[in-house]
Amino acid sequence: MITFASFVPHSPILIPEVGKENLKKLKDTIQAYKNLEHDLYASKPDLVILISPHANSQEGEFFTINQQPKLRADFKDFGDLVTKLEFDNDIGLGYQIKESCEDYFPIMLTSNKQLDYGSGVPLLYLMEHLPNTKIISIGYADLPYGDHIKFGELIRKQINLADKRVAIVASGDLSHKLHKDSPAGYSPRAQELDQTIIKLLNNNQVDDIVNIDRKLVKEAGECGLRSLLILLGIIKELNYQPEKLSYQAPFGIGYLVENFKVK
Ligand SMILES: [Zn+2]
């Protein structure tokens, strides 16, 4: 049973020890994260399925599911030596998902003790009151968008068989090229991509998101779209109400927090 679904950003600046003064510029995003944390806790999940653009470190033409029994996250790479997170992995359901997908597209089991920051940042914000909830860490693929929807549908089937309360968290940032001082450079089409995704999401036009012009996606530079597509595949048949909680881009990268209120 799916009890919660959300799409969240993973800027390292959101890590208090890293962002420091800059946290103020992400006030709306942080408030949205707090609202989500509340909803997630209230949904009483047995398990959180976490999809991150940076979980598949090879960025290969295959999906990944991490099978390491203990999953840890820290932010040493960003200079935060203090914050440490650890969760148990639901390796059983992760394995079931992998088995059910093998006939459709390449999928690999991985064994990374250390989670990527695209997983770590959402866990830091969302799991404060759920330290004993298990997680499954999934990475997307360099494969067509339609495969990501299909992957989501297959995940949902396994969730339905599992008799567990499952929350879905899709991690990802939108365009990386919104300002002249964006780290990835500026694209005049960056706004177009972010506004298109937000509009289609909130109008529930899932098929149109799958068919977004790939040239536009490439030009605008993002990492979140395929995480989002897997999530949309998972919740496709459910009755849900998308709600934009925040959208900010103070550093030239689009940070969207979206809650898909599952009814
Ligand atoms: Zn990213």
mmCIF file of C-alpha atoms and ligand atoms in Angstrom:
data_model
loop_
_atom_site.group_PDB
_atom_site.id
_atom_site.type_symbol
_atom_site.label_atom_id
_atom_site.label_comp_id
_atom_site.label_asym_id
_atom_site.label_seq_id
_atom_site.Cartn_x
_atom_site.Cartn_y
_atom_site.Cartn_z
ATOM 1 C CA MET A 1 0.000 0.000 0.000
ATOM 2 C CA ILE A 2 1.390 3.391 -0.996
ATOM 3 C CA THR A 3 0.730 5.975 1.686
ATOM 4 C CA PHE A 4 2.937 8.882 0.669
ATOM 5 C CA ALA A 5 4.714 10.188 -2.440
ATOM 6 C CA SER A 6 6.871 13.263 -2.948
ATOM 7 C CA PHE A 7 9.471 14.861 -5.211
ATOM 8 C CA VAL A 8 12.264 16.759 -3.448
ATOM 9 C CA PRO A 9 15.523 18.594 -4.243
ATOM 10 C CA HIS A 10 18.941 17.593 -2.909
ATOM 11 C CA SER A 11 21.111 20.690 -2.892
ATOM 12 C CA PRO A 12 24.049 20.209 -0.480
ATOM 13 C CA ILE A 13 23.322 23.789 0.635
ATOM 14 C CA LEU A 14 20.282 22.326 2.432
ATOM 15 C CA ILE A 15 22.665 20.568 4.847
ATOM 16 C CA PRO A 16 22.781 22.993 7.793
ATOM 17 C CA GLU A 17 26.520 22.450 8.428
ATOM 18 C CA VAL A 18 27.231 23.128 4.755
ATOM 19 C CA GLY A 19 24.698 25.799 3.824
ATOM 20 C CA LYS A 20 25.132 27.962 6.957
ATOM 21 C CA GLU A 21 24.203 31.554 5.979
ATOM 22 C CA ASN A 22 22.887 30.421 2.599
ATOM 23 C CA LEU A 23 20.168 28.359 4.287
ATOM 24 C CA LYS A 24 18.139 31.570 4.591
ATOM 25 C CA LYS A 25 17.848 31.718 0.823
ATOM 26 C CA LEU A 26 16.193 28.290 0.870
ATOM 27 C CA LYS A 27 13.629 29.178 3.542
ATOM 28 C CA ASP A 28 10.614 28.155 1.428
ATOM 29 C CA THR A 29 12.226 24.865 0.429
ATOM 30 C CA ILE A 30 13.078 24.048 4.046
ATOM 31 C CA GLN A 31 9.550 24.882 5.192
ATOM 32 C CA ALA A 32 8.160 22.653 2.427
ATOM 33 C CA TYR A 33 10.483 19.854 3.557
ATOM 34 C CA LYS A 34 9.187 20.289 7.127
ATOM 35 C CA ASN A 35 5.598 20.004 5.927
ATOM 36 C CA LEU A 36 6.501 16.852 4.016
ATOM 37 C CA GLU A 37 8.277 15.391 7.040
ATOM 38 C CA HIS A 38 5.076 15.832 9.014
ATOM 39 C CA ASP A 39 2.969 14.135 6.321
ATOM 40 C CA LEU A 40 5.460 11.299 5.925
ATOM 41 C CA TYR A 41 5.493 10.618 9.671
ATOM 42 C CA ALA A 42 1.692 10.688 9.784
ATOM 43 C CA SER A 43 1.540 8.151 6.935
ATOM 44 C CA LYS A 44 3.210 5.569 9.244
ATOM 45 C CA PRO A 45 5.467 3.988 6.627
ATOM 46 C CA ASP A 46 7.086 0.591 7.133
ATOM 47 C CA LEU A 47 9.434 1.455 4.335
ATOM 48 C CA VAL A 48 10.625 4.378 2.215
ATOM 49 C CA ILE A 49 11.577 3.782 -1.414
ATOM 50 C CA LEU A 50 14.115 6.428 -2.311
ATOM 51 C CA ILE A 51 14.948 7.175 -5.953
ATOM 52 C CA SER A 52 18.058 9.282 -6.544
ATOM 53 C CA PRO A 53 19.745 10.485 -9.757
ATOM 54 C CA HIS A 54 23.134 9.882 -8.141
ATOM 55 C CA ALA A 55 22.565 6.367 -6.769
ATOM 56 C CA ASN A 56 23.595 4.790 -10.078
ATOM 57 C CA SER A 57 27.204 5.943 -9.938
ATOM 58 C CA GLN A 58 28.008 4.550 -13.382
ATOM 59 C CA GLU A 59 25.029 6.337 -14.952
ATOM 60 C CA GLY A 60 24.688 3.215 -17.076
ATOM 61 C CA GLU A 61 21.949 1.827 -19.294
ATOM 62 C CA PHE A 62 20.516 -0.101 -16.345
ATOM 63 C CA PHE A 63 18.522 0.618 -13.211
ATOM 64 C CA THR A 64 20.109 -0.120 -9.828
ATOM 65 C CA ILE A 65 18.876 -1.421 -6.477
ATOM 66 C CA ASN A 66 21.238 -1.356 -3.524
ATOM 67 C CA GLN A 67 21.426 -4.628 -1.584
ATOM 68 C CA GLN A 68 23.786 -3.589 1.215
ATOM 69 C CA PRO A 69 21.987 -4.455 4.510
ATOM 70 C CA LYS A 70 22.984 -1.202 6.271
ATOM 71 C CA LEU A 71 22.792 2.040 4.330
ATOM 72 C CA ARG A 72 24.770 5.005 5.609
ATOM 73 C CA ALA A 73 24.892 8.628 4.567
ATOM 74 C CA ASP A 74 27.203 11.451 5.554
ATOM 75 C CA PHE A 75 28.288 14.723 3.986
ATOM 76 C CA LYS A 76 32.054 14.582 4.413
ATOM 77 C CA ASP A 77 32.494 15.439 0.729
ATOM 78 C CA PHE A 78 30.931 18.821 1.478
ATOM 79 C CA GLY A 79 32.957 19.483 4.629
ATOM 80 C CA ASP A 80 30.352 18.319 7.180
ATOM 81 C CA LEU A 81 32.199 15.811 9.365
ATOM 82 C CA VAL A 82 29.453 15.600 11.994
ATOM 83 C CA THR A 83 26.206 14.492 10.383
ATOM 84 C CA LYS A 84 25.785 10.736 10.014
ATOM 85 C CA LEU A 85 22.714 8.697 9.125
ATOM 86 C CA GLU A 86 22.131 4.969 9.064
ATOM 87 C CA PHE A 87 19.153 2.878 7.984
ATOM 88 C CA ASP A 88 18.281 -0.762 7.507
ATOM 89 C CA ASN A 89 17.685 -1.799 3.931
ATOM 90 C CA ASP A 90 14.612 -3.838 2.948
ATOM 91 C CA ILE A 91 16.764 -6.170 0.863
ATOM 92 C CA GLY A 92 13.949 -8.713 0.462
ATOM 93 C CA LEU A 93 11.577 -6.385 -1.350
ATOM 94 C CA GLY A 94 14.487 -4.811 -3.246
ATOM 95 C CA TYR A 95 15.393 -8.237 -4.573
ATOM 96 C CA GLN A 96 11.776 -9.000 -5.519
ATOM 97 C CA ILE A 97 11.616 -5.776 -7.503
ATOM 98 C CA LYS A 98 14.804 -6.640 -9.351
ATOM 99 C CA GLU A 99 13.506 -10.136 -10.210
ATOM 100 C CA SER A 100 10.216 -8.754 -11.519
ATOM 101 C CA CYS A 101 11.948 -6.284 -13.843
ATOM 102 C CA GLU A 102 14.587 -8.474 -15.453
ATOM 103 C CA ASP A 103 12.449 -9.423 -18.452
ATOM 104 C CA TYR A 104 11.832 -5.792 -19.375
ATOM 105 C CA PHE A 105 15.127 -3.917 -19.081
ATOM 106 C CA PRO A 106 18.611 -4.212 -17.566
ATOM 107 C CA ILE A 107 18.657 -3.852 -13.798
ATOM 108 C CA MET A 108 21.610 -4.379 -11.470
ATOM 109 C CA LEU A 109 21.976 -5.133 -7.810
ATOM 110 C CA THR A 110 24.641 -2.959 -6.204
ATOM 111 C CA SER A 111 26.275 -3.070 -2.784
ATOM 112 C CA ASN A 112 27.203 0.436 -1.700
ATOM 113 C CA LYS A 113 27.501 1.007 2.055
ATOM 114 C CA GLN A 114 27.543 4.729 1.468
ATOM 115 C CA LEU A 115 24.505 6.418 -0.010
ATOM 116 C CA ASP A 116 24.922 9.268 -2.500
ATOM 117 C CA TYR A 117 24.087 12.826 -1.410
ATOM 118 C CA GLY A 118 20.977 12.796 -3.615
ATOM 119 C CA SER A 119 19.655 10.187 -1.163
ATOM 120 C CA GLY A 120 21.318 11.636 1.935
ATOM 121 C CA VAL A 121 19.830 15.135 1.790
ATOM 122 C CA PRO A 122 16.176 13.963 1.630
ATOM 123 C CA LEU A 123 16.828 11.395 4.374
ATOM 124 C CA LEU A 124 18.285 14.116 6.591
ATOM 125 C CA TYR A 125 15.120 16.186 6.276
ATOM 126 C CA LEU A 126 12.459 13.502 6.166
ATOM 127 C CA MET A 127 13.547 10.716 8.528
ATOM 128 C CA GLU A 128 14.246 12.588 11.738
ATOM 129 C CA HIS A 129 11.337 10.903 13.533
ATOM 130 C CA LEU A 130 11.521 7.647 11.586
ATOM 131 C CA PRO A 131 15.022 6.352 12.434
ATOM 132 C CA ASN A 132 13.930 2.715 12.396
ATOM 133 C CA THR A 133 12.047 2.783 9.118
ATOM 134 C CA LYS A 134 13.673 0.697 6.411
ATOM 135 C CA ILE A 135 14.623 2.079 3.058
ATOM 136 C CA ILE A 136 15.267 0.834 -0.474
ATOM 137 C CA SER A 137 17.744 2.823 -2.574
ATOM 138 C CA ILE A 138 17.038 2.910 -6.304
ATOM 139 C CA GLY A 139 18.987 4.511 -9.152
ATOM 140 C CA TYR A 140 17.602 5.424 -12.557
ATOM 141 C CA ALA A 141 19.044 4.545 -15.956
ATOM 142 C CA ASP A 142 20.314 6.008 -19.180
ATOM 143 C CA LEU A 143 17.260 4.484 -20.876
ATOM 144 C CA PRO A 144 14.117 5.939 -22.522
ATOM 145 C CA TYR A 145 11.664 7.866 -20.348
ATOM 146 C CA GLY A 146 8.957 5.276 -21.034
ATOM 147 C CA ASP A 147 11.096 2.613 -19.364
ATOM 148 C CA HIS A 148 11.136 4.701 -16.203
ATOM 149 C CA ILE A 149 7.338 4.792 -16.087
ATOM 150 C CA LYS A 150 7.273 1.030 -16.715
ATOM 151 C CA PHE A 151 9.848 0.485 -13.963
ATOM 152 C CA GLY A 152 7.555 2.422 -11.613
ATOM 153 C CA GLU A 153 4.579 0.271 -12.591
ATOM 154 C CA LEU A 154 6.545 -2.902 -11.859
ATOM 155 C CA ILE A 155 7.659 -1.508 -8.490
ATOM 156 C CA ARG A 156 4.033 -0.786 -7.619
ATOM 157 C CA LYS A 157 3.046 -4.391 -8.379
ATOM 158 C CA GLN A 158 5.652 -5.660 -5.922
ATOM 159 C CA ILE A 159 4.527 -3.132 -3.306
ATOM 160 C CA ASN A 160 0.969 -4.406 -3.670
ATOM 161 C CA LEU A 161 2.161 -7.978 -3.124
ATOM 162 C CA ALA A 162 4.240 -7.031 -0.091
ATOM 163 C CA ASP A 163 1.485 -5.974 2.315
ATOM 164 C CA LYS A 164 3.514 -3.045 3.663
ATOM 165 C CA ARG A 165 2.903 0.678 4.079
ATOM 166 C CA VAL A 166 5.284 2.243 1.591
ATOM 167 C CA ALA A 167 6.350 5.856 1.082
ATOM 168 C CA ILE A 168 7.947 7.002 -2.169
ATOM 169 C CA VAL A 169 10.534 9.781 -2.232
ATOM 170 C CA ALA A 170 11.892 10.822 -5.627
ATOM 171 C CA SER A 171 14.952 13.031 -5.327
ATOM 172 C CA GLY A 172 16.124 15.419 -8.039
ATOM 173 C CA ASP A 173 16.810 18.980 -9.067
ATOM 174 C CA LEU A 174 15.281 20.717 -12.075
ATOM 175 C CA SER A 175 17.241 22.911 -14.504
ATOM 176 C CA HIS A 176 20.845 23.613 -13.524
ATOM 177 C CA LYS A 177 21.096 26.585 -15.897
ATOM 178 C CA LEU A 178 18.591 29.168 -14.688
ATOM 179 C CA HIS A 179 20.937 32.102 -13.966
ATOM 180 C CA LYS A 180 23.943 33.637 -15.594
ATOM 181 C CA ASP A 181 25.949 32.572 -12.547
ATOM 182 C CA SER A 182 24.621 28.980 -12.491
ATOM 183 C CA PRO A 183 27.490 26.540 -11.921
ATOM 184 C CA ALA A 184 26.573 24.744 -15.157
ATOM 185 C CA GLY A 185 26.245 27.948 -17.202
ATOM 186 C CA TYR A 186 23.121 29.727 -18.451
ATOM 187 C CA SER A 187 20.503 28.485 -20.891
ATOM 188 C CA PRO A 188 17.675 30.694 -22.151
ATOM 189 C CA ARG A 189 15.459 27.566 -22.195
ATOM 190 C CA ALA A 190 16.038 26.651 -18.532
ATOM 191 C CA GLN A 191 12.925 28.481 -17.283
ATOM 192 C CA GLU A 192 10.868 26.839 -20.011
ATOM 193 C CA LEU A 193 11.795 23.362 -18.815
ATOM 194 C CA ASP A 194 11.079 24.048 -15.147
ATOM 195 C CA GLN A 195 7.780 25.807 -15.815
ATOM 196 C CA THR A 196 6.712 23.066 -18.241
ATOM 197 C CA ILE A 197 7.420 20.296 -15.730
ATOM 198 C CA ILE A 198 5.627 22.151 -12.918
ATOM 199 C CA LYS A 199 2.583 22.897 -15.092
ATOM 200 C CA LEU A 200 2.251 19.366 -16.460
ATOM 201 C CA LEU A 201 2.717 17.854 -13.005
ATOM 202 C CA ASN A 202 0.034 19.956 -11.416
ATOM 203 C CA ASN A 203 -2.360 19.337 -14.318
ATOM 204 C CA ASN A 204 -1.720 15.613 -13.950
ATOM 205 C CA GLN A 205 -0.550 15.345 -17.595
ATOM 206 C CA VAL A 206 1.768 12.408 -16.998
ATOM 207 C CA ASP A 207 1.864 11.329 -20.654
ATOM 208 C CA ASP A 208 2.995 14.802 -21.675
ATOM 209 C CA ILE A 209 5.835 14.663 -19.168
ATOM 210 C CA VAL A 210 7.023 11.391 -20.723
ATOM 211 C CA ASN A 211 6.969 13.117 -24.103
ATOM 212 C CA ILE A 212 8.817 16.273 -23.067
ATOM 213 C CA ASP A 213 11.203 17.337 -25.818
ATOM 214 C CA ARG A 214 14.488 15.625 -25.003
ATOM 215 C CA LYS A 215 16.412 18.424 -26.681
ATOM 216 C CA LEU A 216 14.888 20.884 -24.226
ATOM 217 C CA VAL A 217 15.767 18.594 -21.296
ATOM 218 C CA LYS A 218 19.351 18.275 -22.459
ATOM 219 C CA GLU A 219 19.719 21.972 -23.152
ATOM 220 C CA ALA A 220 18.343 22.976 -19.726
ATOM 221 C CA GLY A 221 20.384 20.383 -17.816
ATOM 222 C CA GLU A 222 18.586 18.643 -14.941
ATOM 223 C CA CYS A 223 18.929 15.547 -12.832
ATOM 224 C CA GLY A 224 15.393 15.071 -11.466
ATOM 225 C CA LEU A 225 13.196 14.148 -14.411
ATOM 226 C CA ARG A 226 13.804 10.406 -14.470
ATOM 227 C CA SER A 227 13.402 10.115 -10.679
ATOM 228 C CA LEU A 228 10.088 11.855 -11.143
ATOM 229 C CA LEU A 229 9.052 9.508 -13.976
ATOM 230 C CA ILE A 230 9.663 6.422 -11.829
ATOM 231 C CA LEU A 231 7.567 7.981 -9.077
ATOM 232 C CA LEU A 232 4.785 8.801 -11.547
ATOM 233 C CA GLY A 233 4.863 5.207 -12.797
ATOM 234 C CA ILE A 234 4.465 3.954 -9.239
ATOM 235 C CA ILE A 235 1.486 6.162 -8.382
ATOM 236 C CA LYS A 236 -0.109 6.246 -11.854
ATOM 237 C CA GLU A 237 -3.159 4.148 -11.000
ATOM 238 C CA LEU A 238 -3.723 5.746 -7.606
ATOM 239 C CA ASN A 239 -6.049 8.538 -6.675
ATOM 240 C CA TYR A 240 -3.735 11.419 -5.785
ATOM 241 C CA GLN A 241 -3.648 15.190 -5.771
ATOM 242 C CA PRO A 242 -0.381 16.852 -6.791
ATOM 243 C CA GLU A 243 0.482 19.940 -4.784
ATOM 244 C CA LYS A 244 3.453 22.261 -5.329
ATOM 245 C CA LEU A 245 4.783 23.111 -1.874
ATOM 246 C CA SER A 246 7.668 25.275 -3.067
ATOM 247 C CA TYR A 247 9.831 26.193 -6.029
ATOM 248 C CA GLN A 248 13.036 28.198 -5.602
ATOM 249 C CA ALA A 249 16.186 28.764 -7.597
ATOM 250 C CA PRO A 250 18.383 31.188 -5.637
ATOM 251 C CA PHE A 251 21.594 29.605 -6.921
ATOM 252 C CA GLY A 252 20.511 29.069 -10.518
ATOM 253 C CA ILE A 253 19.298 25.489 -9.995
ATOM 254 C CA GLY A 254 15.574 24.718 -9.787
ATOM 255 C CA TYR A 255 14.445 23.209 -6.474
ATOM 256 C CA LEU A 256 10.874 21.899 -6.542
ATOM 257 C CA VAL A 257 9.114 20.314 -3.571
ATOM 258 C CA GLU A 258 5.960 18.514 -4.675
ATOM 259 C CA ASN A 259 3.605 16.477 -2.535
ATOM 260 C CA PHE A 260 1.398 13.934 -4.298
ATOM 261 C CA LYS A 261 -1.316 13.594 -1.723
ATOM 262 C CA VAL A 262 -2.331 9.966 -1.960
ATOM 263 C CA LYS A 263 -6.006 9.454 -1.104
HETATM 264 ZN ZN ZN B 1 21.349 16.058 -8.723
#
